[in-house]
Each structure stands twice: as structure tokens, then as C-alpha cells.
mmCIF file of C-alpha atoms in Angstrom:
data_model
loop_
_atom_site.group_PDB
_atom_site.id
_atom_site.type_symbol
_atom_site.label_atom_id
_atom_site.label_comp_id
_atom_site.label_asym_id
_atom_site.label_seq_id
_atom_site.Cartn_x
_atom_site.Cartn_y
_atom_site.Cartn_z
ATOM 1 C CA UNK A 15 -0.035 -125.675 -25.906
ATOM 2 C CA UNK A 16 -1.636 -124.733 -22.447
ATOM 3 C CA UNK A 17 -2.794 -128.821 -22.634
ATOM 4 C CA UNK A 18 0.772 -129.944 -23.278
ATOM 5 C CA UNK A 19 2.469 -127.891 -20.660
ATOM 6 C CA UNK A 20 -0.245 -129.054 -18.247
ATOM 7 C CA UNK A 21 1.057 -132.782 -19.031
ATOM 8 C CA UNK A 22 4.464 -131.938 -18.815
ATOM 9 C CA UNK A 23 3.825 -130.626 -15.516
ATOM 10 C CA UNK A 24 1.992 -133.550 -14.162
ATOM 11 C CA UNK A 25 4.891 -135.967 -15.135
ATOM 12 C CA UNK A 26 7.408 -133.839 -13.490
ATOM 13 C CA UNK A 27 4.945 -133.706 -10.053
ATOM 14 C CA UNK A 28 4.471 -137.296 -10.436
ATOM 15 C CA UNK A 29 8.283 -138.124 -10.538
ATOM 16 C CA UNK A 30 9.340 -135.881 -7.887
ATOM 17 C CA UNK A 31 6.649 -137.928 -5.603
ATOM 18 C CA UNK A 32 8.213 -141.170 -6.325
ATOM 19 C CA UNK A 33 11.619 -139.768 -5.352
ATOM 20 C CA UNK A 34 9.927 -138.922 -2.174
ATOM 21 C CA UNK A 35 8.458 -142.024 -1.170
ATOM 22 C CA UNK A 36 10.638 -143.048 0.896
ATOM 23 C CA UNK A 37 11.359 -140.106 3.134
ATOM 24 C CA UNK A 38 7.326 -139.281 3.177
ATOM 25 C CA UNK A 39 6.995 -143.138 4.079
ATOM 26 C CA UNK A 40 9.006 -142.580 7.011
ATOM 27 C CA UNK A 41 7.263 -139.310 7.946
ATOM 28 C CA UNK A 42 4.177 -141.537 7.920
ATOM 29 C CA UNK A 43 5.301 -144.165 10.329
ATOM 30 C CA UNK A 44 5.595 -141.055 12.944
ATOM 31 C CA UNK A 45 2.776 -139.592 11.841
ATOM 32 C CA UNK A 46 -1.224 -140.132 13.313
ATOM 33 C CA UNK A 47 -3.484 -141.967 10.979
ATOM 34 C CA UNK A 48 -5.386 -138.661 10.409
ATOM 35 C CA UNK A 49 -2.231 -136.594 9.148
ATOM 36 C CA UNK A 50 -1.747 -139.484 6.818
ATOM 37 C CA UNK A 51 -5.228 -139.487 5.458
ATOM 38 C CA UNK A 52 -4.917 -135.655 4.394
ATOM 39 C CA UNK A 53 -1.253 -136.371 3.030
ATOM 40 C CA UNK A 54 -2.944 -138.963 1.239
ATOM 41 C CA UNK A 55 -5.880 -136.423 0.256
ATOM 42 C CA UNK A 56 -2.866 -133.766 -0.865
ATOM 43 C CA UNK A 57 -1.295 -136.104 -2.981
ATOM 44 C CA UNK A 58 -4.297 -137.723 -4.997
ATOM 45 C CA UNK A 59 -5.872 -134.016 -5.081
ATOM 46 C CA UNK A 60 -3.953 -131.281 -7.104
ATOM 47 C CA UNK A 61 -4.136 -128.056 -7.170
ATOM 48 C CA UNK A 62 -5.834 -127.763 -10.439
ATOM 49 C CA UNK A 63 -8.164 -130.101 -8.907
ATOM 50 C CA UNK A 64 -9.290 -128.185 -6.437
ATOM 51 C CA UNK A 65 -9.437 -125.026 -7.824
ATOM 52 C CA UNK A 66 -11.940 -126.757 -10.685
ATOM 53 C CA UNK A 67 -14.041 -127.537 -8.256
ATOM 54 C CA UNK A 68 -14.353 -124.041 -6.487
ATOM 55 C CA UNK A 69 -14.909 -122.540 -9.407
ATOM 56 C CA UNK A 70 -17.344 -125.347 -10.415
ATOM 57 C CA UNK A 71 -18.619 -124.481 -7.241
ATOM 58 C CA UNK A 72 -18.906 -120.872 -7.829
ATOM 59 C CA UNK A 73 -20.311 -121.262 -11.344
ATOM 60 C CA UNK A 74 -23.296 -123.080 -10.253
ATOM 61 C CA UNK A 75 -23.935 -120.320 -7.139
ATOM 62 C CA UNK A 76 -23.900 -117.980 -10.151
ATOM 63 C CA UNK A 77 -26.038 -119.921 -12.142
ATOM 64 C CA UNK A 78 -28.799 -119.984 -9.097
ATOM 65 C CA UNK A 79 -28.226 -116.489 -8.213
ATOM 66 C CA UNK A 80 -28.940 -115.714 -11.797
ATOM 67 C CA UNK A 81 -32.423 -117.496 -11.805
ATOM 68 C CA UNK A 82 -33.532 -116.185 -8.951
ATOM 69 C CA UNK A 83 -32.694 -112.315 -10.300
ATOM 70 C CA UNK A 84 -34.551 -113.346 -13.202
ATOM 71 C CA UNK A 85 -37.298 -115.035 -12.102
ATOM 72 C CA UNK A 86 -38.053 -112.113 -9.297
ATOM 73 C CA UNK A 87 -37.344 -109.563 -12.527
ATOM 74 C CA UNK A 88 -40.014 -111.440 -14.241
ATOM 75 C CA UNK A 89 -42.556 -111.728 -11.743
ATOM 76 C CA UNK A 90 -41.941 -107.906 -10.740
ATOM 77 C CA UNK A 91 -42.569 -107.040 -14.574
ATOM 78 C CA UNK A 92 -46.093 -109.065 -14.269
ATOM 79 C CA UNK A 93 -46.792 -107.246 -11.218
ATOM 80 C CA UNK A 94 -46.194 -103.789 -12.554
ATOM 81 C CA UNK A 95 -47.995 -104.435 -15.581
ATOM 82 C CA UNK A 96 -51.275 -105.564 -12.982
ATOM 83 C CA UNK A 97 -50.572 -102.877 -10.609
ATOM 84 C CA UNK A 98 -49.816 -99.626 -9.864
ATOM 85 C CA UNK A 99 -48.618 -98.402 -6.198
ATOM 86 C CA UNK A 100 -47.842 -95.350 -4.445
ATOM 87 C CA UNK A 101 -47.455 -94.960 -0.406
ATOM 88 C CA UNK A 102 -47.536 -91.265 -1.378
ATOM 89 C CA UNK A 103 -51.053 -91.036 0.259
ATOM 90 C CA UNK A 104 -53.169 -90.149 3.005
ATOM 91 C CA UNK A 105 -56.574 -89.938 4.246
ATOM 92 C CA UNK A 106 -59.268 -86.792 4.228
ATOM 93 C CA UNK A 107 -62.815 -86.383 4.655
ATOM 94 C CA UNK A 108 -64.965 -83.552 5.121
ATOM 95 C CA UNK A 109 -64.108 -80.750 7.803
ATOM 96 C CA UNK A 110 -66.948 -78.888 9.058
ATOM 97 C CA UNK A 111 -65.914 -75.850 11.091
ATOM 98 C CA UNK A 112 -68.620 -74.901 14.051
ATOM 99 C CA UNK A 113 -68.465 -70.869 14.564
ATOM 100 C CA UNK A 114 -70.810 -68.917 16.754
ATOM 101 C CA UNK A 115 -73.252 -66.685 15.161
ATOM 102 C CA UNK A 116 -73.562 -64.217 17.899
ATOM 103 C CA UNK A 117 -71.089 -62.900 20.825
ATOM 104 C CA UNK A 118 -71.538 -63.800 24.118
ATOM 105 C CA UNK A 119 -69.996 -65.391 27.170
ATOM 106 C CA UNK A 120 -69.560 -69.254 27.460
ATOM 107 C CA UNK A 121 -71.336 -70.618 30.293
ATOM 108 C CA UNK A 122 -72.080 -74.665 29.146
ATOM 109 C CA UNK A 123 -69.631 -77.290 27.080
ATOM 110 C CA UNK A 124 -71.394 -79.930 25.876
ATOM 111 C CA UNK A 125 -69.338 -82.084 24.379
ATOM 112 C CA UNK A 126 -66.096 -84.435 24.717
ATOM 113 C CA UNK A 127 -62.819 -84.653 23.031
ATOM 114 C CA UNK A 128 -63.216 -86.704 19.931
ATOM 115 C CA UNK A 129 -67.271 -87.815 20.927
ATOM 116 C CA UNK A 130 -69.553 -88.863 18.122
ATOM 117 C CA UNK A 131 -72.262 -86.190 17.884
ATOM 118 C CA UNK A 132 -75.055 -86.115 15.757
ATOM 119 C CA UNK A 133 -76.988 -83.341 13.686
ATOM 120 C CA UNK A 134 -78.648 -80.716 16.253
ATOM 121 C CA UNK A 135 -77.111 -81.363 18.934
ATOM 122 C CA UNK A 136 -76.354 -78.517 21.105
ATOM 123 C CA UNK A 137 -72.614 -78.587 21.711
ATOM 124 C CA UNK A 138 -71.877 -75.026 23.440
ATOM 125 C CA UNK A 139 -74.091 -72.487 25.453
ATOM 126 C CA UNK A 140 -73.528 -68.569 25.845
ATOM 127 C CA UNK A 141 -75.413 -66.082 28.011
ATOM 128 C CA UNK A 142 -78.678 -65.561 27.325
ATOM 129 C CA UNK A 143 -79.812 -62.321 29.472
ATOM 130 C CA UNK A 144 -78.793 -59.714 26.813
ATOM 131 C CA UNK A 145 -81.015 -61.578 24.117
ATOM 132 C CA UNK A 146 -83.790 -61.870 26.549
ATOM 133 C CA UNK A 147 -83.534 -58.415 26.996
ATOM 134 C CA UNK A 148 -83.670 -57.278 23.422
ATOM 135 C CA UNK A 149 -86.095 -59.973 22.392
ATOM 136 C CA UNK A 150 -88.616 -58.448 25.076
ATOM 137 C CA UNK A 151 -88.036 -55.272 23.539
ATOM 138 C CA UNK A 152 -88.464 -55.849 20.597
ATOM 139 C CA UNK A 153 -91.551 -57.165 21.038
ATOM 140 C CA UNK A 154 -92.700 -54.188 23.016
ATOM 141 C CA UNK A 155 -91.809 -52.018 19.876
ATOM 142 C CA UNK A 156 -93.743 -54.245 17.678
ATOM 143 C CA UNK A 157 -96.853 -54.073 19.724
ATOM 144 C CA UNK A 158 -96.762 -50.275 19.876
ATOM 145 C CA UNK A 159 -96.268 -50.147 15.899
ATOM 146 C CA UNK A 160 -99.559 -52.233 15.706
ATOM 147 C CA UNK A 161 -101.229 -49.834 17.786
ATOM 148 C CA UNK A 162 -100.499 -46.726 15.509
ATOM 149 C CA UNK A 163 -101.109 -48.996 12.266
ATOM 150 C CA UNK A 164 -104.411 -49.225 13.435
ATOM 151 C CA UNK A 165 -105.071 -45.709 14.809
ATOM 152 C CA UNK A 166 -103.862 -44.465 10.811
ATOM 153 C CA UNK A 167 -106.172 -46.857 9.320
ATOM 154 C CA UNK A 168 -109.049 -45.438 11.510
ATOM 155 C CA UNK A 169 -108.161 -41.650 9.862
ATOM 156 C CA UNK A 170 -109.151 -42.983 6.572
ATOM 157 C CA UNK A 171 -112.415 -41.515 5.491
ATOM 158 C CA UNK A 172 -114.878 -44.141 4.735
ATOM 159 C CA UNK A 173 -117.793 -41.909 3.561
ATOM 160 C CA UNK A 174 -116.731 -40.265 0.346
ATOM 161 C CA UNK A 175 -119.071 -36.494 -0.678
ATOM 162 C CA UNK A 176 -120.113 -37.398 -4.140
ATOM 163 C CA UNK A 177 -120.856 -33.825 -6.390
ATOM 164 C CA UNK A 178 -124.700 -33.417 -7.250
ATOM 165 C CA UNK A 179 -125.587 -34.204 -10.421
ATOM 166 C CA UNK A 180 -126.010 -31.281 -13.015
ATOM 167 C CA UNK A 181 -128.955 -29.729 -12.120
ATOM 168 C CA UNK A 182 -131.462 -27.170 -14.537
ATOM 169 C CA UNK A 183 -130.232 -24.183 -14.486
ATOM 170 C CA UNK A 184 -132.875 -21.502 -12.091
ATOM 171 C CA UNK A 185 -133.982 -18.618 -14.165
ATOM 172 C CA UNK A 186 -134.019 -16.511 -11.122
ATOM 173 C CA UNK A 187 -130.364 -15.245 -11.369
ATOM 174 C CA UNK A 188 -129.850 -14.630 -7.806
ATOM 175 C CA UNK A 189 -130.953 -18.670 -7.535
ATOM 176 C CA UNK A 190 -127.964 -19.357 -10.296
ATOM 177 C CA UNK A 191 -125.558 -17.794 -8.278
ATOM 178 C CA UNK A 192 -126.414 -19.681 -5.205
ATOM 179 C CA UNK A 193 -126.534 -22.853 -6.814
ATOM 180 C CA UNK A 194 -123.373 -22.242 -8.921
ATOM 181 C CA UNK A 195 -121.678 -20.710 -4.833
ATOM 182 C CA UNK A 196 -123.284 -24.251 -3.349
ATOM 183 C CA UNK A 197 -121.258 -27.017 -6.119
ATOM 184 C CA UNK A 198 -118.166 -25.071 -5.480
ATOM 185 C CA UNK A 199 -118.360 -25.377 -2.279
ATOM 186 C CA UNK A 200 -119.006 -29.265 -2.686
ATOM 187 C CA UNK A 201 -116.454 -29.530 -4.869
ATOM 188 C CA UNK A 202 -113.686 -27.817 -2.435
ATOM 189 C CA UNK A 203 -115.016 -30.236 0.435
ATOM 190 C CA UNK A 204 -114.786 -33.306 -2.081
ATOM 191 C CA UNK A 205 -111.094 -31.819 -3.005
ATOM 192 C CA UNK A 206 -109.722 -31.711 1.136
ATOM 193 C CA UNK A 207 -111.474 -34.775 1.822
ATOM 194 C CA UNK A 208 -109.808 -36.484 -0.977
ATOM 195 C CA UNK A 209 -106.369 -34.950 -0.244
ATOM 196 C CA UNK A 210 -106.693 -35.680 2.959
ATOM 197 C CA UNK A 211 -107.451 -39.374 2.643
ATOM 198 C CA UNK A 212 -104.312 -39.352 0.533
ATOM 199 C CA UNK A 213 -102.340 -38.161 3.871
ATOM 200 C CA UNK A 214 -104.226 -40.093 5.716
ATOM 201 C CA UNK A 215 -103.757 -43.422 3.325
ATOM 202 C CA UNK A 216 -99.985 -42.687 3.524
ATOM 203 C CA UNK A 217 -99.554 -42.283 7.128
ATOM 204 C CA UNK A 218 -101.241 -45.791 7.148
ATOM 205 C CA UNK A 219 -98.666 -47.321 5.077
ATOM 206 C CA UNK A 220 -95.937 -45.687 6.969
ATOM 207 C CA UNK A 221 -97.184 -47.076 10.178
ATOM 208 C CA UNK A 222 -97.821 -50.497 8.574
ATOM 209 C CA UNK A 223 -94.158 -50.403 7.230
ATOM 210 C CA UNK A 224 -92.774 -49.670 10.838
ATOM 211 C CA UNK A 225 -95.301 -52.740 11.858
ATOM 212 C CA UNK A 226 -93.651 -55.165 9.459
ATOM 213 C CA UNK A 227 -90.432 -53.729 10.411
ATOM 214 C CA UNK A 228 -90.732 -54.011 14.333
ATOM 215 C CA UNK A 229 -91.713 -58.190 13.545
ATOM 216 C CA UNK A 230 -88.846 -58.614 11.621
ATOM 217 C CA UNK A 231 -86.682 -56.718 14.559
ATOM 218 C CA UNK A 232 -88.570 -59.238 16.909
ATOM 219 C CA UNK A 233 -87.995 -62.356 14.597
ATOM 220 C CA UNK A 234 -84.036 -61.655 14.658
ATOM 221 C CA UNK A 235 -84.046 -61.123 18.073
ATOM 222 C CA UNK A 236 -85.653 -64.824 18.525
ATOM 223 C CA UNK A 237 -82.983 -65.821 16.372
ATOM 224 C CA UNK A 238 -80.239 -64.441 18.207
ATOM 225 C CA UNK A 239 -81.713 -65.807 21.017
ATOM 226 C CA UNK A 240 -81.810 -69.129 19.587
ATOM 227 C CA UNK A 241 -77.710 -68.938 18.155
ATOM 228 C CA UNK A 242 -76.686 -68.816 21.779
ATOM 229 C CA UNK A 243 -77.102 -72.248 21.963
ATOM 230 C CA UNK A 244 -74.742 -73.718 19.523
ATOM 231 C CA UNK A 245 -75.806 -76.993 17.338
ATOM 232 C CA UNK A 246 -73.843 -79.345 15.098
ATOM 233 C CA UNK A 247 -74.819 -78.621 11.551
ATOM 234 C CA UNK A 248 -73.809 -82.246 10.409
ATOM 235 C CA UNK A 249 -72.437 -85.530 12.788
ATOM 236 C CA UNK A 250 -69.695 -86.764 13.132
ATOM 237 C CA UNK A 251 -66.517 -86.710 15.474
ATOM 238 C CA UNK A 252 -65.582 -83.874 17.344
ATOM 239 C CA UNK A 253 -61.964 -82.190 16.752
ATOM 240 C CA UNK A 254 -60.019 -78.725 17.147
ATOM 241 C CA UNK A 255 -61.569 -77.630 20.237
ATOM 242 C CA UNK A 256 -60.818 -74.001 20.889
ATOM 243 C CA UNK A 257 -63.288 -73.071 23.572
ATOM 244 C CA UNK A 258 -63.947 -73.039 27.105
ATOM 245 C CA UNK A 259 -66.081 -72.654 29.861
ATOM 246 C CA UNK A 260 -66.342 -68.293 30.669
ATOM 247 C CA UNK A 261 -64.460 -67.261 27.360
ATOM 248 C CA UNK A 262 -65.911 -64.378 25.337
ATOM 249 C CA UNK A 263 -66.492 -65.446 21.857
ATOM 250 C CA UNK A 264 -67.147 -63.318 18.613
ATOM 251 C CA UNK A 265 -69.417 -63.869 15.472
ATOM 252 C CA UNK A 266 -67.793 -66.511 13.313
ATOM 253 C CA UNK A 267 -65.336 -67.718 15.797
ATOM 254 C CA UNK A 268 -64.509 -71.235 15.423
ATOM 255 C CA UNK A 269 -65.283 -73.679 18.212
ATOM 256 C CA UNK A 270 -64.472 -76.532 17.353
ATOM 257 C CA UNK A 271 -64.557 -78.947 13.597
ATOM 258 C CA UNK A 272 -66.638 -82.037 13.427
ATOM 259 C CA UNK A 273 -65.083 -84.436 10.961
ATOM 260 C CA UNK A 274 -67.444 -86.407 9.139
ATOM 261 C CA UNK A 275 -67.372 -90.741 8.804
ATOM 262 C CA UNK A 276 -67.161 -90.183 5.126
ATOM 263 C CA UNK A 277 -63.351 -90.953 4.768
ATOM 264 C CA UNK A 278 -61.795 -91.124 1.535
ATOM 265 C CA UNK A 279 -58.060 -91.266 -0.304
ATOM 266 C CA UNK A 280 -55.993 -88.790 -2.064
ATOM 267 C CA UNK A 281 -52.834 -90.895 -3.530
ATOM 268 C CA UNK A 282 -50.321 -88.650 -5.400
ATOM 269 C CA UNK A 283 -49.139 -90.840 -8.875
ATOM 270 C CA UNK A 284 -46.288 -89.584 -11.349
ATOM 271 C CA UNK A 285 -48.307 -87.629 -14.266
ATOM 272 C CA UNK A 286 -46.784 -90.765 -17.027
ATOM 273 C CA UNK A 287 -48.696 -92.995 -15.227
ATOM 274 C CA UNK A 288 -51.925 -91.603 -14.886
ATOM 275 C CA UNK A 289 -53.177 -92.891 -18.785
ATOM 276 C CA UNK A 290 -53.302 -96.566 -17.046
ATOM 277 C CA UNK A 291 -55.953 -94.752 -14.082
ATOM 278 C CA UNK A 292 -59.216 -95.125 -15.192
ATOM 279 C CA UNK A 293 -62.359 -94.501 -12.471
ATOM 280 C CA UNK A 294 -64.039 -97.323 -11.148
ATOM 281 C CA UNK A 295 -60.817 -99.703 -11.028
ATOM 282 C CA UNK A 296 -60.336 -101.157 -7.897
ATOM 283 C CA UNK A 297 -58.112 -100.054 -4.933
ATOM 284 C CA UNK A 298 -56.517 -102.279 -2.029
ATOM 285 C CA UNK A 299 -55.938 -99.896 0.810
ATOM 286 C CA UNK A 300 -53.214 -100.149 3.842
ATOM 287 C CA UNK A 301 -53.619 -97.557 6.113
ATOM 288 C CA UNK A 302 -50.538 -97.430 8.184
ATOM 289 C CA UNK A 303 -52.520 -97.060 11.438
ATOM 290 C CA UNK A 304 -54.181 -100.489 10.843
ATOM 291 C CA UNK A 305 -51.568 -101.981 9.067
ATOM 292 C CA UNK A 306 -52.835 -105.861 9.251
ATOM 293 C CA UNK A 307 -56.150 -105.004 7.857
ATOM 294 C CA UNK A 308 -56.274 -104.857 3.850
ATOM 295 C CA UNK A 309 -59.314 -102.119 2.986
ATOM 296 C CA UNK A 310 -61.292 -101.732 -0.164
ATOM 297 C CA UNK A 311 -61.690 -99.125 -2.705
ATOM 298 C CA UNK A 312 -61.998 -97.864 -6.230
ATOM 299 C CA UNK A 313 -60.725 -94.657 -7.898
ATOM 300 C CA UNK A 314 -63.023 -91.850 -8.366
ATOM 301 C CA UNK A 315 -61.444 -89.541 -10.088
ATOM 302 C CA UNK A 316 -58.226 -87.439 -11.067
ATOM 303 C CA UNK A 317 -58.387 -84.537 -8.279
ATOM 304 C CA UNK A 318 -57.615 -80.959 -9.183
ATOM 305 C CA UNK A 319 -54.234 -79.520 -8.628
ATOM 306 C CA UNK A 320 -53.733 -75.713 -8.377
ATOM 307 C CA UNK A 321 -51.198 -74.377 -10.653
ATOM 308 C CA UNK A 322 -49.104 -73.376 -7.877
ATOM 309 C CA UNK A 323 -48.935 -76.326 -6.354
ATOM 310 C CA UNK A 324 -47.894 -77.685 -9.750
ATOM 311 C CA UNK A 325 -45.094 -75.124 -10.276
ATOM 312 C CA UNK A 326 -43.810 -76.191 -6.204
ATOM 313 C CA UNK A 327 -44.094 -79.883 -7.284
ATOM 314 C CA UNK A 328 -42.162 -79.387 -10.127
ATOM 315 C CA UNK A 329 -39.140 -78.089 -8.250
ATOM 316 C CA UNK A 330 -38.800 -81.139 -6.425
ATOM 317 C CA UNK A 331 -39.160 -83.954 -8.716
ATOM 318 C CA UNK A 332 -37.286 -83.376 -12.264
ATOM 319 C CA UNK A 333 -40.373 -81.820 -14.028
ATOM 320 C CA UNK A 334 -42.654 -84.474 -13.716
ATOM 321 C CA UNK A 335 -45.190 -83.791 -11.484
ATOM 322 C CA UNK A 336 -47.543 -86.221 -9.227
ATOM 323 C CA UNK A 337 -51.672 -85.424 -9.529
ATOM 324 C CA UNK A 338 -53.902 -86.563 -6.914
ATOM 325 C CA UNK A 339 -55.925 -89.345 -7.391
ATOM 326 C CA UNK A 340 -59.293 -89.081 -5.478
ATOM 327 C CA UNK A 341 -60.029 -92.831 -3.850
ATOM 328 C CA UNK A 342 -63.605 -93.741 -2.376
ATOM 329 C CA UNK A 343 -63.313 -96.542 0.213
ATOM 330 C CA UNK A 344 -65.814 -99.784 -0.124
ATOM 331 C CA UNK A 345 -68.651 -98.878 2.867
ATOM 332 C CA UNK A 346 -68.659 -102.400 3.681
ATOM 333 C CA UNK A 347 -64.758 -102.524 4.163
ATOM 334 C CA UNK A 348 -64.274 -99.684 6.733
ATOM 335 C CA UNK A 349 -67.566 -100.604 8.434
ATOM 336 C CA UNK A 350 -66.302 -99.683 12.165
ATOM 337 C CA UNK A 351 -63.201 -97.765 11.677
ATOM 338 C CA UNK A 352 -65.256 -94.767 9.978
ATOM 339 C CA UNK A 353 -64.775 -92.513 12.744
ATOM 340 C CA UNK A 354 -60.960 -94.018 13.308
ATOM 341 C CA UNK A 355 -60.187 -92.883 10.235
ATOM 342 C CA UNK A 356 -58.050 -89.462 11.042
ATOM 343 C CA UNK A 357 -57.464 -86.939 8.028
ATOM 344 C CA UNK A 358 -54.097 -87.251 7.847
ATOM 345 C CA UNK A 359 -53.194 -90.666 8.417
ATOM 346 C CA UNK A 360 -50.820 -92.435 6.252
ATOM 347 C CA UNK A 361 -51.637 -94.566 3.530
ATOM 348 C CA UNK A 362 -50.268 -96.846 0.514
ATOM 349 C CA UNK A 363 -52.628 -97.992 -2.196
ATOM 350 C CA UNK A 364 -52.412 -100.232 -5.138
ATOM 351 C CA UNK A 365 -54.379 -99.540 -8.349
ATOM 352 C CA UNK A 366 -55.622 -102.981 -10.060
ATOM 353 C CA UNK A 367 -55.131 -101.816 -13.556
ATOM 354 C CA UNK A 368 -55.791 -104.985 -15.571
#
């Protein structure tokens, strides 16, 4: 029907343009040769005509569009099923915190903003005089201990009274009695001597006790001594300063933090997805800060999460939390940017899975 109507249609167009032919041939004699071209155009191109050919048109814009969804669908597929990616990382390494020991007065810095500093170096100086003056006495104390030590060890009896043998008994009985008056009297000068070597032997060890005491008093003194100049424990770069030049400072104040050249990666990844994370699989690193430089890694290991940080996670993203993912960088890849590596800075990693 719609084919027969179309016909019917046609014939009545093409019979009202033949009535027409002579009015539109004198329209053409006054018209320019261009205006008669597109009447010509008009008349040999219907509507229908045109409109097949938009939406011929359209169809095969569709068609491409379609292809090219398709094909990029694909393609993404293969990628996902090669890779997994998160920009939901960032950079650490290893903080160490520099405190003072011992209180004191500032009176050196040694050290830069952000300057590479290496194990023992001395990095901050305090006032010496009060250690000076309680390592000297100290040392006056122990020398006065070792004195009496030896004065108490000079009290010990060296000669000891031994008790005579048992002798005959005299007949005479005024000779027993003397010789039974002369072994008690022996035997009460072998008793004091005794006891008092005991007192004696006892004062000793006191005095050697306050001797070992007095070098220990010395040895801490030394040490305190020694803490007001302030070393690096470990090198690296030099961060957090909080000290200067005359401040008072107290035992296990923090000075400053050297961050150690031992970077590495903690990428957060959607718990589903961590069966496909295996250590040792290899890591392509962007950090943001050096974003046309491609670095190397390979995971390490799933990092621990405290619970609470679980429960906070939770809140935010439907239930399913995101565990970090510890990343070790390829030495060879960040040789040079180790200490440009900031904890901190940005990153977005891709996990080679197959």
C-alpha cells in the first residue's frame, strides 16, 4: 500500500510539472544560469530523495560511531583484564625523628633546609659548661671513692692467730689452769680478729660499691657531655626543622626528621580486586611531580589496615573498602630522584597482572 500511494504520488508531481512548464520556462529566461541549475536540481531531486540520503547519511555515521564504541569497549576489556590501576596513591619512606637527649641551650646549627646528611654527622650544638662542670665532678668523686676502697682493703687483717694444737694435759693443777686461762684467751683474740675482719671485709665492699658507683656517675656524665652535640642516627634529607640558634630545648624534643632515600608506594585498591595482586608482579609508576618519566616497581605486599581505619573507610565508599598495597620502586629506575622523592607526593600506578 505505502508503495502504491508513493506511485500515485509521483504521477500526480510529475503532471503538475508539465502543466508548469511553461510559466517555469519563462521564469527561467529571467532567471541567472545558477537559479536555473538549482531549479533544475529541485525538480530532478525529490523530497524522498533527499531525505534517503540523509538518513543514508546518518546510518552510516551510526554505523562508524558504533565500531569505534566497540572496538575502544574491546580494547578497554583487554586492558583491564592485563591491568589494574589506581591514582589513589602516594609516596612514603622512612621518617626518622632527631630529639635531644639532654637540655641545654642552642648555640650551633649545622645543617640546611632539605641538605643531604649522612650518619654521624653533628647537626645541632648546646652548651657545654654545665656538663663540663659535672663531668669534672664526677670524676673528683670517683677518685676520692678509690682512695677509701683502698684505705678499707688495708684494714683487712692479713695475719690470721691460729689456736695451739691440743697440748698434754700438766699434772701440776695450777699448770692446767694456766694453760686451760692461756687457749681461752687465744681463742677470744682469734674470735675479735675474725669478727673484725668481717667488718672490716664489709666496709671494703661498701667502699668498692661507692667506687663502681662514682665511674658509672663519671661515665654518664661523659655521655651527657657527648649528647650536647647532636648526630644524625641514619642519612638522608633533612626536614621539619623546629630549632634555632639560643632556644632552650628539653630531653626528647624533636629537632628536626631526616627522611631516608628509601622511597616506596602505598596504592589503595578496592578489597574485590585484591585476589588478582600477587607480590612480585610488576608496577609502572607516575609520580605526578615527574609526570613525563615512567618509574619501575613491583608489589611487595598487602599493607596492614587498622580496624578503625577500616570502619572510617567503610563510611565513605558503599561497604567495600580499599587496602593498601605496599609498592617497592626498581633502584635502578629512581636512581637520582631518591632524595626528590617527598612522602606525600602523588602517585598513580598500574599493576601488570597477566
Amino acid at each position: 500500500m505505502k508503495l502504491k500511494n508513493f506511485l500515485q504520488q509521483s504521477q500526480q508531481v510529475t503532471r503538475l510539472s508539465e502543466q508548469k512548464t511553461p510559466v517555469v520556462s519563462q521564469e527561467e529566461s529571467t532567471n541567472t544560469p545558477s537559479e536555473s541549475n538549482n531549479a533544475f536540481k529541485e525538480r530532478l531531486s525529490p523530497p524522498w530523495v533527499r531525505h534517503l540520503l540523509i538518513l543514508t547519511g546518518l546510518g552510516v555515521v551510526f554505523s562508524v560511531v558504533a565500531v569505534y564504541i566497540v572496538n575502544s569497549a574491546y580494547k578497554q576489556w583487554q586492558y583491564m583484564q592485563r591491568y589494574l590501576e589506581t591514582d589513589n596513591a602516594q609516596i612514603t619512606a622512612e621518617i626518622n625523628p632527631v630529639t635531644t637527649r639532654v637540655s641545654g641551650i642552642v648555640t650551633e646549627i649545622r645543617f640546611n633546609d632539605n641538605q643531604i646528611v649522612s650518619p654521624g654527622m653533628v647537626l645541632v650544638k648546646l652548651d657545654k659548661s654545665n656538663y663540663q662542670l659535672s663531668l669534672a665532678r664526677a670524676k673528683a668523686s670517683l677518685e676520692l671513692a678509690k682512695q677509701q676502697a683502698a684505705l678499707a682493703q688495708e684494714k683487712i687483717p692479713k695475719i690470721a692467730i691460729e689456736v695451739p694444737s691440743t697440748q698434754p694435759v700438766p699434772e701440776n693443777k695450777k699448770a692446767q689452769i694456766q694453760q686451760r686461762a692461756l687457749i681461752k684467751k687465744i681463742a677470744l683474740q682469734v674470735e675479735a680478729l675474725n669478727r673484725q675482719k668481717k667488718i672490716n671485709e664489709q666496709q671494703y665492699k661498701i667502699a668498692l660499691a661507692s667506687f663502681t658507683q662514682k665511674q658509672v656517675e663519671v661515665k654518664k656524665a661523659e655521655l651527657e657531655l657527648g649528647y650536647t652535640n647532636i648526630v644524625t642516627p641514619v642519612g638522608g634529607v633533612v626536614g621539619n626543622k623546629n630549632v634555632q640558634v639560643g632556644q632552650s630545648v628539653l630531653p626528647g624534643q624533636t629537632l628536626l626528621s631526616i627522611i631516608q632515600p628509601r622511597p616506596w608506594i602505598i596504592a589503595y585498591f578496592p578489597e574485590t580486586q585484591l585476589e588478582k595482586i600477587q607480590p612480585e608482579q610488576k608496577v609502572k609508576i607516575t609520580v605526578s611531580a615527574f609526570a613525563n618519566r615512567q618509574f619501575q616497581g613491583k608489589v611487595d605486599s598487602i599493607a596492614f589496615m587498622p580496624q578503625d581505619n577500616l570502619m572510617n573507610n567503610s563510611a565513605s565508599s558503599n561497604s567495600l573498602h580499599e587496602i593498601p598495597v605496599k609498592i617497592l620502586f626498581d633502584k635502578s629506575s629512581i636512581q637520582g630522584y631518591e632524595s626528590r622523592f617527598t612522602p606525600g607526593m602523588s602517585a598513580f600506578v598500574k599493576v601488570e597482572i597477566k
